[in-house]
Amino acid sequence: MIADFSHREHTLAKQKLEIPVHVGDDVELEVESLASSGDGVTHHHGYTLFVPHTLPQDRVKARITKTTKRFGVTRVIKRLHSTPDRVDAPCAVFPECGGCKIQDWDYSKQMEFKVRQVQDALAHVGGLNVAVGIDPVPADQPLHYRNKANYAIEKRGKKPSIGFYRQGTHHVVDHVECHTLMEPITAIKEWLRGLIESHSLSIYNERRHTGFLRGLVVRHSAATGEALVGLVTTHGEFSRKFMDDLTDEARLKSFGIQGVIHNINRSKTNVILGHENITLWGQDFFREKLGELEFHLSLPSFFQINPYQSVKLYGIVQSWVEGTDGSVLDAYCGNGGISLWLAKAGCEVVGIDSAASNIEDAEQSAHLNGITTCRFLNMPLERAFQLKEELAAVKTVVLDPPRKGCSQEVVTGILEMKPDRIIYVSCNPATLARDLALMQGYAVRAIKVIDMFPQTQHVETAVLLERE
């Protein structure tokens, strides 16, 4: 009997692993939902299939391109029926570029999708049963909102391609205009393209690690009209003739450019910026403005990519802090955006960040705005919890970690502090849910999904927790 039972279990296990499709098969599919990656998801005889470049309610003929034990991947051959929620994407290289995966989806549906991402993560990743609803905060300006572009450059044929990498590759999709970028950024990039072509600048080849020009960085402020330009290269210098055209003062001022920076990146890496900066013209910073605050920003400094939605985010954080006791710890403070906003509203704030350039910018911005109620510390957050006296008055902790979320050491350090409230700002619903589940003794009081990245699958969330 034991032998028969074992044989039956082995047979069932084999059946469970049987995949109903093979690479190269063509199948008709109806897309059920969108994954967090922005790809369509459906099932074929119970087997999960990802269908890139589709939307819920699309019906397509697709070819199987990959299978695993848990899921398969397809490529659309023909769209048989389109969802009524599809709109015309304005971008000429959509969906080839892959940067804005849901640009052809009605904006109200984009917001529903982002709220659902947070709901699903809280339930399935965090195992949380949250009593409060999730409030969407849509963008008033869902196009032309991005204030920074990191352009890759690739030599194909006689002319360089300047644009962004196609998803999952290092193939540059050349384009003139990106509809999520502020329009002056495009104008500056196309001016630089003309200079690069007319002077036949050597373009970097990442496979051979040869060539000179690696990329372009353009930052712009809609509020001040100022811009900053970075040219990223391997080791070397620009020719005198190129420099003469590049530093044409009348042309630079017409674009609002405050400085042109030569950033040197000698490494075999896909990290955009190197550590060495040389100012070729003007100054090494520009000014951004949010509300009544001015910010001093250098080429590498972190700043929220969407200033219009940043004002809403900062206002939400301020509303959750107003009328409370004690000081505020702004963990992962970056260039001090939230710190300075709260200090301007009357709070005592300690901002902590591990990047020295961020802290330098934050201190410059504090001086620029005459703010004296902010202290900034340059150190890893994990080390900061040892500063018992510095943090003794803290009653509110604001967390805005990178996509990987908080380390266990950070979570433990915060819980040992026992603040009255924690405000968690997240760009990743999965790590947000994971970390919230670790915040023992705290209850979720409010959740806002602020759409910082319209047309993309990326989700920004702000959560208020209070000590029970």
GROMACS .gro file of C-alpha atoms in nm:
model
  468
    1MET     CA    1   0.000   0.000   0.000
    2ILE     CA    2   0.283   0.240   0.081
    3ALA     CA    3   0.447   0.175  -0.257
    4ASP     CA    4   0.116   0.237  -0.439
    5PHE     CA    5   0.059   0.561  -0.248
    6SER     CA    6   0.410   0.688  -0.328
    7HIS     CA    7   0.362   0.606  -0.696
    8ARG     CA    8   0.029   0.794  -0.702
    9GLU     CA    9   0.187   1.101  -0.536
   10HIS     CA   10   0.474   1.093  -0.789
   11THR     CA   11   0.224   1.077  -1.077
   12LEU     CA   12   0.024   1.373  -0.940
   13ALA     CA   13   0.344   1.576  -0.896
   14LYS     CA   14   0.437   1.511  -1.260
   15GLN     CA   15   0.089   1.620  -1.371
   16LYS     CA   16   0.118   1.945  -1.176
   17LEU     CA   17   0.443   2.028  -1.350
   18GLU     CA   18   0.305   1.960  -1.696
   19ILE     CA   19   0.308   2.282  -1.900
   20PRO     CA   20   0.019   2.312  -2.150
   21VAL     CA   21   0.220   2.509  -2.410
   22HIS     CA   22   0.558   2.493  -2.581
   23VAL     CA   23   0.789   2.762  -2.714
   24GLY     CA   24   0.671   2.851  -3.065
   25ASP     CA   25   0.303   2.765  -3.004
   26ASP     CA   26   0.044   3.022  -3.113
   27VAL     CA   27  -0.252   3.073  -2.876
   28GLU     CA   28  -0.550   3.305  -2.851
   29LEU     CA   29  -0.564   3.484  -2.517
   30GLU     CA   30  -0.779   3.735  -2.334
   31VAL     CA   31  -0.577   3.956  -2.101
   32GLU     CA   32  -0.716   3.948  -1.748
   33SER     CA   33  -0.508   4.204  -1.559
   34LEU     CA   34  -0.179   4.393  -1.546
   35ALA     CA   35   0.121   4.273  -1.343
   36SER     CA   36   0.329   4.513  -1.133
   37SER     CA   37   0.577   4.513  -1.424
   38GLY     CA   38   0.313   4.671  -1.649
   39ASP     CA   39   0.279   4.354  -1.860
   40GLY     CA   40  -0.055   4.190  -1.933
   41VAL     CA   41  -0.134   3.868  -1.745
   42THR     CA   42  -0.368   3.585  -1.836
   43HIS     CA   43  -0.407   3.208  -1.791
   44HIS     CA   44  -0.417   2.926  -2.043
   45HIS     CA   45  -0.548   2.598  -1.902
   46GLY     CA   46  -0.452   2.730  -1.557
   47TYR     CA   47  -0.098   2.822  -1.663
   48THR     CA   48   0.008   3.185  -1.609
   49LEU     CA   49   0.117   3.373  -1.921
   50PHE     CA   50   0.264   3.723  -1.942
   51VAL     CA   51   0.161   3.919  -2.252
   52PRO     CA   52   0.376   4.236  -2.289
   53HIS     CA   53   0.229   4.544  -2.463
   54THR     CA   54  -0.130   4.455  -2.380
   55LEU     CA   55  -0.403   4.587  -2.150
   56PRO     CA   56  -0.687   4.419  -1.957
   57GLN     CA   57  -0.972   4.308  -2.189
   58ASP     CA   58  -0.743   4.288  -2.494
   59ARG     CA   59  -0.787   3.968  -2.696
   60VAL     CA   60  -0.477   3.870  -2.890
   61LYS     CA   61  -0.309   3.599  -3.091
   62ALA     CA   62   0.028   3.545  -2.922
   63ARG     CA   63   0.333   3.323  -2.966
   64ILE     CA   64   0.497   3.150  -2.670
   65THR     CA   65   0.858   3.272  -2.639
   66LYS     CA   66   0.956   3.129  -2.299
   67THR     CA   67   0.826   2.875  -2.049
   68THR     CA   68   0.917   2.801  -1.688
   69LYS     CA   69   0.752   2.580  -1.425
   70ARG     CA   70   0.558   2.877  -1.290
   71PHE     CA   71   0.482   3.097  -1.592
   72GLY     CA   72   0.534   3.160  -1.960
   73VAL     CA   73   0.607   3.468  -2.170
   74THR     CA   74   0.449   3.553  -2.504
   75ARG     CA   75   0.485   3.792  -2.796
   76VAL     CA   76   0.175   3.943  -2.954
   77ILE     CA   77   0.135   3.854  -3.321
   78LYS     CA   78  -0.203   4.018  -3.374
   79ARG     CA   79  -0.449   4.211  -3.162
   80LEU     CA   80  -0.793   4.060  -3.223
   81HIS     CA   81  -0.989   4.295  -2.997
   82SER     CA   82  -0.887   4.611  -2.810
   83THR     CA   83  -1.005   4.714  -2.469
   84PRO     CA   84  -1.238   5.016  -2.480
   85ASP     CA   85  -1.000   5.179  -2.229
   86ARG     CA   86  -0.716   5.209  -2.483
   87VAL     CA   87  -0.619   5.561  -2.595
   88ASP     CA   88  -0.376   5.684  -2.860
   89ALA     CA   89  -0.023   5.705  -2.719
   90PRO     CA   90   0.137   6.040  -2.812
   91CYS     CA   91   0.493   5.901  -2.824
   92ALA     CA   92   0.641   5.811  -3.163
   93VAL     CA   93   0.854   5.527  -3.018
   94PHE     CA   94   0.584   5.370  -2.799
   95PRO     CA   95   0.594   5.083  -2.710
   96GLU     CA   96   0.946   5.019  -2.845
   97CYS     CA   97   1.112   5.235  -2.580
   98GLY     CA   98   0.940   5.062  -2.288
   99GLY     CA   99   0.981   5.352  -2.048
  100CYS     CA  100   0.608   5.433  -2.040
  101LYS     CA  101   0.442   5.092  -2.053
  102ILE     CA  102   0.084   5.213  -1.995
  103GLN     CA  103   0.086   5.532  -2.200
  104ASP     CA  104  -0.197   5.391  -2.417
  105TRP     CA  105  -0.429   5.331  -2.120
  106ASP     CA  106  -0.699   5.574  -2.007
  107TYR     CA  107  -0.555   5.778  -1.721
  108SER     CA  108  -0.834   5.692  -1.477
  109LYS     CA  109  -0.756   5.322  -1.536
  110GLN     CA  110  -0.387   5.389  -1.469
  111MET     CA  111  -0.481   5.526  -1.126
  112GLU     CA  112  -0.709   5.231  -1.049
  113PHE     CA  113  -0.422   4.996  -1.139
  114LYS     CA  114  -0.179   5.175  -0.906
  115VAL     CA  115  -0.421   5.170  -0.613
  116ARG     CA  116  -0.480   4.799  -0.676
  117GLN     CA  117  -0.103   4.735  -0.675
  118VAL     CA  118  -0.083   4.874  -0.322
  119GLN     CA  119  -0.393   4.683  -0.208
  120ASP     CA  120  -0.254   4.354  -0.343
  121ALA     CA  121   0.091   4.410  -0.192
  122LEU     CA  122  -0.049   4.490   0.152
  123ALA     CA  123  -0.267   4.178   0.146
  124HIS     CA  124  -0.040   3.924  -0.023
  125VAL     CA  125   0.314   4.045   0.060
  126GLY     CA  126   0.256   4.201   0.401
  127GLY     CA  127  -0.036   3.980   0.506
  128LEU     CA  128  -0.202   4.296   0.636
  129ASN     CA  129  -0.572   4.357   0.686
  130VAL     CA  130  -0.575   4.737   0.672
  131ALA     CA  131  -0.890   4.906   0.800
  132VAL     CA  132  -0.846   5.235   0.611
  133GLY     CA  133  -0.913   5.302   0.244
  134ILE     CA  134  -0.649   5.401  -0.010
  135ASP     CA  135  -0.688   5.753  -0.147
  136PRO     CA  136  -0.563   5.818  -0.503
  137VAL     CA  137  -0.388   6.150  -0.572
  138PRO     CA  138  -0.383   6.175  -0.954
  139ALA     CA  139  -0.158   6.409  -1.150
  140ASP     CA  140  -0.303   6.732  -1.286
  141GLN     CA  141  -0.029   6.719  -1.551
  142PRO     CA  142   0.013   6.359  -1.672
  143LEU     CA  143   0.251   6.460  -1.955
  144HIS     CA  144   0.565   6.680  -1.968
  145TYR     CA  145   0.625   6.650  -1.595
  146ARG     CA  146   0.976   6.499  -1.565
  147ASN     CA  147   1.247   6.749  -1.470
  148LYS     CA  148   1.550   6.532  -1.547
  149ALA     CA  149   1.671   6.310  -1.832
  150ASN     CA  150   1.962   6.066  -1.834
  151TYR     CA  151   2.022   6.004  -2.204
  152ALA     CA  152   2.222   5.708  -2.330
  153ILE     CA  153   2.420   5.738  -2.654
  154GLU     CA  154   2.501   5.462  -2.901
  155LYS     CA  155   2.675   5.477  -3.239
  156ARG     CA  156   2.478   5.304  -3.514
  157GLY     CA  157   2.581   5.385  -3.867
  158LYS     CA  158   2.715   5.734  -3.921
  159LYS     CA  159   2.501   5.916  -3.663
  160PRO     CA  160   2.465   5.862  -3.288
  161SER     CA  161   2.138   5.740  -3.137
  162ILE     CA  162   2.038   5.946  -2.833
  163GLY     CA  163   1.755   5.828  -2.611
  164PHE     CA  164   1.673   5.562  -2.354
  165TYR     CA  165   1.751   5.190  -2.341
  166ARG     CA  166   1.484   4.954  -2.467
  167GLN     CA  167   1.360   4.752  -2.170
  168GLY     CA  168   1.588   4.464  -2.077
  169THR     CA  169   1.857   4.566  -2.329
  170HIS     CA  170   2.137   4.814  -2.383
  171HIS     CA  171   2.000   4.906  -2.723
  172VAL     CA  172   1.928   5.279  -2.741
  173VAL     CA  173   1.592   5.377  -2.885
  174ASP     CA  174   1.659   5.706  -3.062
  175HIS     CA  175   1.388   5.971  -3.037
  176VAL     CA  176   1.341   6.342  -3.074
  177GLU     CA  177   1.073   6.397  -2.810
  178CYS     CA  178   0.978   6.214  -2.492
  179HIS     CA  179   0.630   6.323  -2.387
  180THR     CA  180   0.694   6.272  -2.015
  181LEU     CA  181   0.989   6.515  -2.016
  182MET     CA  182   0.955   6.889  -1.975
  183GLU     CA  183   0.979   7.035  -2.323
  184PRO     CA  184   1.291   7.253  -2.263
  185ILE     CA  185   1.486   6.934  -2.186
  186THR     CA  186   1.410   6.803  -2.535
  187ALA     CA  187   1.519   7.135  -2.692
  188ILE     CA  188   1.852   7.126  -2.504
  189LYS     CA  189   1.912   6.762  -2.600
  190GLU     CA  190   1.850   6.830  -2.969
  191TRP     CA  191   2.089   7.128  -2.961
  192LEU     CA  192   2.354   6.902  -2.808
  193ARG     CA  193   2.280   6.636  -3.070
  194GLY     CA  194   2.361   6.890  -3.342
  195LEU     CA  195   2.695   6.974  -3.178
  196ILE     CA  196   2.784   6.606  -3.131
  197GLU     CA  197   2.710   6.529  -3.497
  198SER     CA  198   2.876   6.837  -3.645
  199HIS     CA  199   3.196   6.776  -3.448
  200SER     CA  200   3.187   6.397  -3.503
  201LEU     CA  201   3.244   6.324  -3.133
  202SER     CA  202   3.369   5.975  -3.058
  203ILE     CA  203   3.086   5.767  -2.904
  204TYR     CA  204   3.153   5.515  -2.627
  205ASN     CA  205   3.117   5.144  -2.708
  206GLU     CA  206   3.034   4.962  -2.385
  207ARG     CA  207   3.121   4.617  -2.522
  208ARG     CA  208   3.473   4.721  -2.621
  209HIS     CA  209   3.509   4.994  -2.355
  210THR     CA  210   3.632   5.231  -2.626
  211GLY     CA  211   3.522   5.576  -2.737
  212PHE     CA  212   3.464   5.899  -2.547
  213LEU     CA  213   3.108   6.032  -2.501
  214ARG     CA  214   2.894   5.802  -2.283
  215GLY     CA  215   2.578   6.000  -2.213
  216LEU     CA  216   2.400   6.328  -2.146
  217VAL     CA  217   2.223   6.451  -1.833
  218VAL     CA  218   1.983   6.744  -1.857
  219ARG     CA  219   1.804   6.890  -1.553
  220HIS     CA  220   1.546   7.169  -1.572
  221SER     CA  221   1.320   7.365  -1.338
  222ALA     CA  222   0.983   7.479  -1.471
  223ALA     CA  223   0.951   7.717  -1.174
  224THR     CA  224   1.281   7.904  -1.217
  225GLY     CA  225   1.347   7.835  -1.585
  226GLU     CA  226   1.701   7.725  -1.497
  227ALA     CA  227   1.879   7.418  -1.633
  228LEU     CA  228   2.200   7.223  -1.579
  229VAL     CA  229   2.375   7.009  -1.840
  230GLY     CA  230   2.615   6.718  -1.788
  231LEU     CA  231   2.825   6.548  -2.055
  232VAL     CA  232   2.941   6.205  -1.936
  233THR     CA  233   3.261   6.070  -2.089
  234THR     CA  234   3.548   5.833  -2.036
  235HIS     CA  235   3.884   5.993  -1.959
  236GLY     CA  236   3.986   6.272  -2.198
  237GLU     CA  237   3.908   6.626  -2.308
  238PHE     CA  238   3.678   6.793  -2.560
  239SER     CA  239   3.832   6.963  -2.862
  240ARG     CA  240   3.875   7.340  -2.859
  241LYS     CA  241   3.633   7.382  -3.153
  242PHE     CA  242   3.365   7.177  -2.977
  243MET     CA  243   3.417   7.378  -2.657
  244ASP     CA  244   3.379   7.706  -2.848
  245ASP     CA  245   3.037   7.597  -2.979
  246LEU     CA  246   2.932   7.434  -2.651
  247THR     CA  247   3.007   7.746  -2.444
  248ASP     CA  248   2.832   7.993  -2.674
  249GLU     CA  249   2.697   8.215  -2.396
  250ALA     CA  250   2.405   8.357  -2.591
  251ARG     CA  251   2.281   8.011  -2.683
  252LEU     CA  252   2.327   7.873  -2.329
  253LYS     CA  253   2.135   8.165  -2.177
  254SER     CA  254   1.854   8.120  -2.430
  255PHE     CA  255   1.800   7.772  -2.279
  256GLY     CA  256   1.831   7.898  -1.920
  257ILE     CA  257   2.143   7.683  -1.872
  258GLN     CA  258   2.332   7.784  -1.558
  259GLY     CA  259   2.623   7.545  -1.594
  260VAL     CA  260   2.779   7.281  -1.816
  261ILE     CA  261   2.949   6.997  -1.630
  262HIS     CA  262   3.198   6.742  -1.763
  263ASN     CA  263   3.140   6.420  -1.567
  264ILE     CA  264   3.412   6.157  -1.604
  265ASN     CA  265   3.314   5.790  -1.571
  266ARG     CA  266   3.606   5.555  -1.641
  267SER     CA  267   3.439   5.239  -1.509
  268LYS     CA  268   3.304   4.941  -1.700
  269THR     CA  269   2.958   4.988  -1.554
  270ASN     CA  270   2.601   5.081  -1.640
  271VAL     CA  271   2.602   5.339  -1.359
  272ILE     CA  272   2.548   5.669  -1.540
  273LEU     CA  273   2.763   5.917  -1.350
  274GLY     CA  274   3.125   5.891  -1.241
  275HIS     CA  275   3.268   6.061  -0.931
  276GLU     CA  276   3.470   6.335  -1.104
  277ASN     CA  277   3.301   6.659  -1.213
  278ILE     CA  278   3.464   6.950  -1.398
  279THR     CA  279   3.271   7.271  -1.459
  280LEU     CA  280   3.320   7.366  -1.825
  281TRP     CA  281   3.107   7.680  -1.812
  282GLY     CA  282   2.903   7.870  -1.554
  283GLN     CA  283   2.831   7.715  -1.215
  284ASP     CA  284   2.794   7.359  -1.090
  285PHE     CA  285   2.434   7.394  -0.969
  286PHE     CA  286   2.093   7.533  -1.062
  287ARG     CA  287   1.790   7.641  -0.859
  288GLU     CA  288   1.461   7.454  -0.833
  289LYS     CA  289   1.154   7.591  -0.656
  290LEU     CA  290   0.866   7.410  -0.486
  291GLY     CA  291   0.603   7.631  -0.327
  292GLU     CA  292   0.793   7.901  -0.139
  293LEU     CA  293   1.110   7.693  -0.109
  294GLU     CA  294   1.416   7.724  -0.330
  295PHE     CA  295   1.655   7.430  -0.373
  296HIS     CA  296   2.023   7.425  -0.462
  297LEU     CA  297   2.076   7.121  -0.690
  298SER     CA  298   2.400   6.984  -0.833
  299LEU     CA  299   2.428   6.736  -1.120
  300PRO     CA  300   2.424   6.415  -0.909
  301SER     CA  301   2.190   6.525  -0.629
  302PHE     CA  302   1.864   6.339  -0.576
  303PHE     CA  303   1.540   6.529  -0.626
  304GLN     CA  304   1.184   6.415  -0.690
  305ILE     CA  305   1.136   6.378  -1.066
  306ASN     CA  306   0.787   6.533  -1.070
  307PRO     CA  307   0.778   6.876  -0.901
  308TYR     CA  308   0.401   6.918  -0.947
  309GLN     CA  309   0.321   6.599  -0.756
  310SER     CA  310   0.605   6.659  -0.509
  311VAL     CA  311   0.421   6.965  -0.380
  312LYS     CA  312   0.117   6.745  -0.316
  313LEU     CA  313   0.329   6.477  -0.145
  314TYR     CA  314   0.504   6.729   0.079
  315GLY     CA  315   0.169   6.887   0.164
  316ILE     CA  316   0.030   6.547   0.269
  317VAL     CA  317   0.332   6.479   0.492
  318GLN     CA  318   0.299   6.827   0.643
  319SER     CA  319  -0.072   6.772   0.717
  320TRP     CA  320   0.014   6.451   0.905
  321VAL     CA  321   0.278   6.629   1.117
  322GLU     CA  322   0.097   6.958   1.189
  323GLY     CA  323  -0.013   7.006   1.548
  324THR     CA  324   0.203   6.723   1.684
  325ASP     CA  325   0.470   6.739   1.954
  326GLY     CA  326   0.844   6.683   1.927
  327SER     CA  327   1.088   6.703   1.639
  328VAL     CA  328   1.101   6.511   1.311
  329LEU     CA  329   1.362   6.265   1.185
  330ASP     CA  330   1.373   6.272   0.804
  331ALA     CA  331   1.546   5.943   0.724
  332TYR     CA  332   1.693   5.903   0.375
  333CYS     CA  333   1.643   6.279   0.340
  334GLY     CA  334   1.815   6.312   0.001
  335ASN     CA  335   1.868   6.677  -0.077
  336GLY     CA  336   1.638   6.774   0.211
  337GLY     CA  337   1.311   6.829   0.026
  338ILE     CA  338   1.076   6.701   0.297
  339SER     CA  339   1.305   6.827   0.577
  340LEU     CA  340   1.304   7.184   0.451
  341TRP     CA  341   0.932   7.178   0.371
  342LEU     CA  342   0.852   7.070   0.730
  343ALA     CA  343   1.102   7.318   0.878
  344LYS     CA  344   0.940   7.597   0.677
  345ALA     CA  345   0.609   7.492   0.837
  346GLY     CA  346   0.763   7.532   1.185
  347CYS     CA  347   0.903   7.188   1.268
  348GLU     CA  348   1.243   7.106   1.417
  349VAL     CA  349   1.397   6.852   1.179
  350VAL     CA  350   1.700   6.624   1.167
  351GLY     CA  351   1.775   6.500   0.813
  352ILE     CA  352   2.004   6.202   0.755
  353ASP     CA  353   2.150   6.075   0.429
  354SER     CA  354   2.454   5.865   0.339
  355ALA     CA  355   2.542   6.066   0.023
  356ALA     CA  356   2.767   6.363   0.096
  357SER     CA  357   2.654   6.549  -0.219
  358ASN     CA  358   2.291   6.530  -0.101
  359ILE     CA  359   2.377   6.673   0.240
  360GLU     CA  360   2.584   6.953   0.083
  361ASP     CA  361   2.288   7.048  -0.137
  362ALA     CA  362   2.048   7.028   0.160
  363GLU     CA  363   2.266   7.262   0.368
  364GLN     CA  364   2.300   7.504   0.077
  365SER     CA  365   1.920   7.502   0.033
  366ALA     CA  366   1.865   7.563   0.406
  367HIS     CA  367   2.098   7.865   0.386
  368LEU     CA  368   1.927   7.985   0.066
  369ASN     CA  369   1.588   7.986   0.241
  370GLY     CA  370   1.712   8.123   0.574
  371ILE     CA  371   1.604   7.805   0.755
  372THR     CA  372   1.784   7.739   1.085
  373THR     CA  373   1.558   7.468   1.233
  374CYS     CA  374   1.707   7.188   1.019
  375ARG     CA  375   2.020   6.986   1.101
  376PHE     CA  376   2.163   6.754   0.840
  377LEU     CA  377   2.386   6.454   0.914
  378ASN     CA  378   2.592   6.268   0.654
  379MET     CA  379   2.598   5.902   0.761
  380PRO     CA  380   2.424   5.568   0.703
  381LEU     CA  381   2.089   5.563   0.880
  382GLU     CA  382   2.186   5.243   1.062
  383ARG     CA  383   2.466   5.435   1.238
  384ALA     CA  384   2.246   5.731   1.325
  385PHE     CA  385   2.042   5.533   1.578
  386GLN     CA  386   2.346   5.538   1.807
  387LEU     CA  387   2.307   5.918   1.841
  388LYS     CA  388   2.068   5.897   2.135
  389GLU     CA  389   2.098   6.264   2.237
  390GLU     CA  390   2.061   6.396   1.881
  391LEU     CA  391   1.737   6.203   1.836
  392ALA     CA  392   1.596   6.221   2.189
  393ALA     CA  393   1.327   6.477   2.099
  394VAL     CA  394   1.206   6.293   1.786
  395LYS     CA  395   0.836   6.205   1.792
  396THR     CA  396   0.786   6.161   1.415
  397VAL     CA  397   0.998   5.956   1.176
  398VAL     CA  398   0.966   6.015   0.802
  399LEU     CA  399   1.101   5.726   0.593
  400ASP     CA  400   1.166   5.761   0.219
  401PRO     CA  401   1.396   5.466   0.144
  402PRO     CA  402   1.521   5.340  -0.196
  403ARG     CA  403   1.325   5.070  -0.382
  404LYS     CA  404   1.477   4.791  -0.171
  405GLY     CA  405   1.306   4.935   0.136
  406CYS     CA  406   1.444   4.941   0.491
  407SER     CA  407   1.703   4.704   0.632
  408GLN     CA  408   1.608   4.500   0.939
  409GLU     CA  409   1.854   4.716   1.135
  410VAL     CA  410   1.664   5.032   1.037
  411VAL     CA  411   1.327   4.882   1.130
  412THR     CA  412   1.467   4.769   1.466
  413GLY     CA  413   1.623   5.112   1.529
  414ILE     CA  414   1.294   5.291   1.463
  415LEU     CA  415   1.094   5.056   1.686
  416GLU     CA  416   1.346   5.107   1.967
  417MET     CA  417   1.300   5.485   1.932
  418LYS     CA  418   0.924   5.443   1.987
  419PRO     CA  419   0.815   5.753   1.793
  420ASP     CA  420   0.450   5.856   1.814
  421ARG     CA  421   0.410   5.826   1.438
  422ILE     CA  422   0.591   5.694   1.131
  423ILE     CA  423   0.534   5.836   0.783
  424TYR     CA  424   0.654   5.593   0.519
  425VAL     CA  425   0.699   5.725   0.163
  426SER     CA  426   0.762   5.440  -0.081
  427CYS     CA  427   0.827   5.385  -0.451
  428ASN     CA  428   0.783   5.007  -0.424
  429PRO     CA  429   0.455   4.856  -0.296
  430ALA     CA  430   0.615   4.516  -0.228
  431THR     CA  431   0.892   4.642   0.004
  432LEU     CA  432   0.647   4.889   0.160
  433ALA     CA  433   0.413   4.603   0.252
  434ARG     CA  434   0.702   4.392   0.382
  435ASP     CA  435   0.829   4.674   0.605
  436LEU     CA  436   0.484   4.775   0.734
  437ALA     CA  437   0.429   4.416   0.850
  438LEU     CA  438   0.741   4.453   1.066
  439MET     CA  439   0.621   4.773   1.236
  440GLN     CA  440   0.483   4.595   1.541
  441GLY     CA  441   0.281   4.817   1.775
  442TYR     CA  442   0.184   5.064   1.499
  443ALA     CA  443  -0.149   5.093   1.318
  444VAL     CA  444  -0.201   5.227   0.966
  445ARG     CA  445  -0.414   5.543   0.982
  446ALA     CA  446  -0.399   5.673   0.623
  447ILE     CA  447  -0.271   5.566   0.279
  448LYS     CA  448  -0.228   5.790  -0.025
  449VAL     CA  449  -0.119   5.680  -0.373
  450ILE     CA  450   0.043   5.988  -0.528
  451ASP     CA  451   0.096   5.947  -0.901
  452MET     CA  452   0.453   6.072  -0.938
  453PHE     CA  453   0.509   5.877  -1.261
  454PRO     CA  454   0.207   5.902  -1.496
  455GLN     CA  455   0.215   5.677  -1.806
  456THR     CA  456   0.441   5.429  -1.626
  457GLN     CA  457   0.375   5.132  -1.397
  458HIS     CA  458   0.567   5.290  -1.108
  459VAL     CA  459   0.378   5.361  -0.786
  460GLU     CA  460   0.448   5.616  -0.510
  461THR     CA  461   0.271   5.570  -0.177
  462ALA     CA  462   0.260   5.764   0.148
  463VAL     CA  463   0.143   5.587   0.465
  464LEU     CA  464   0.074   5.728   0.812
  465LEU     CA  465   0.127   5.492   1.107
  466GLU     CA  466   0.057   5.577   1.471
  467ARG     CA  467   0.172   5.399   1.784
  468GLU     CA  468  -0.108   5.198   1.940
   0.00000   0.00000   0.00000
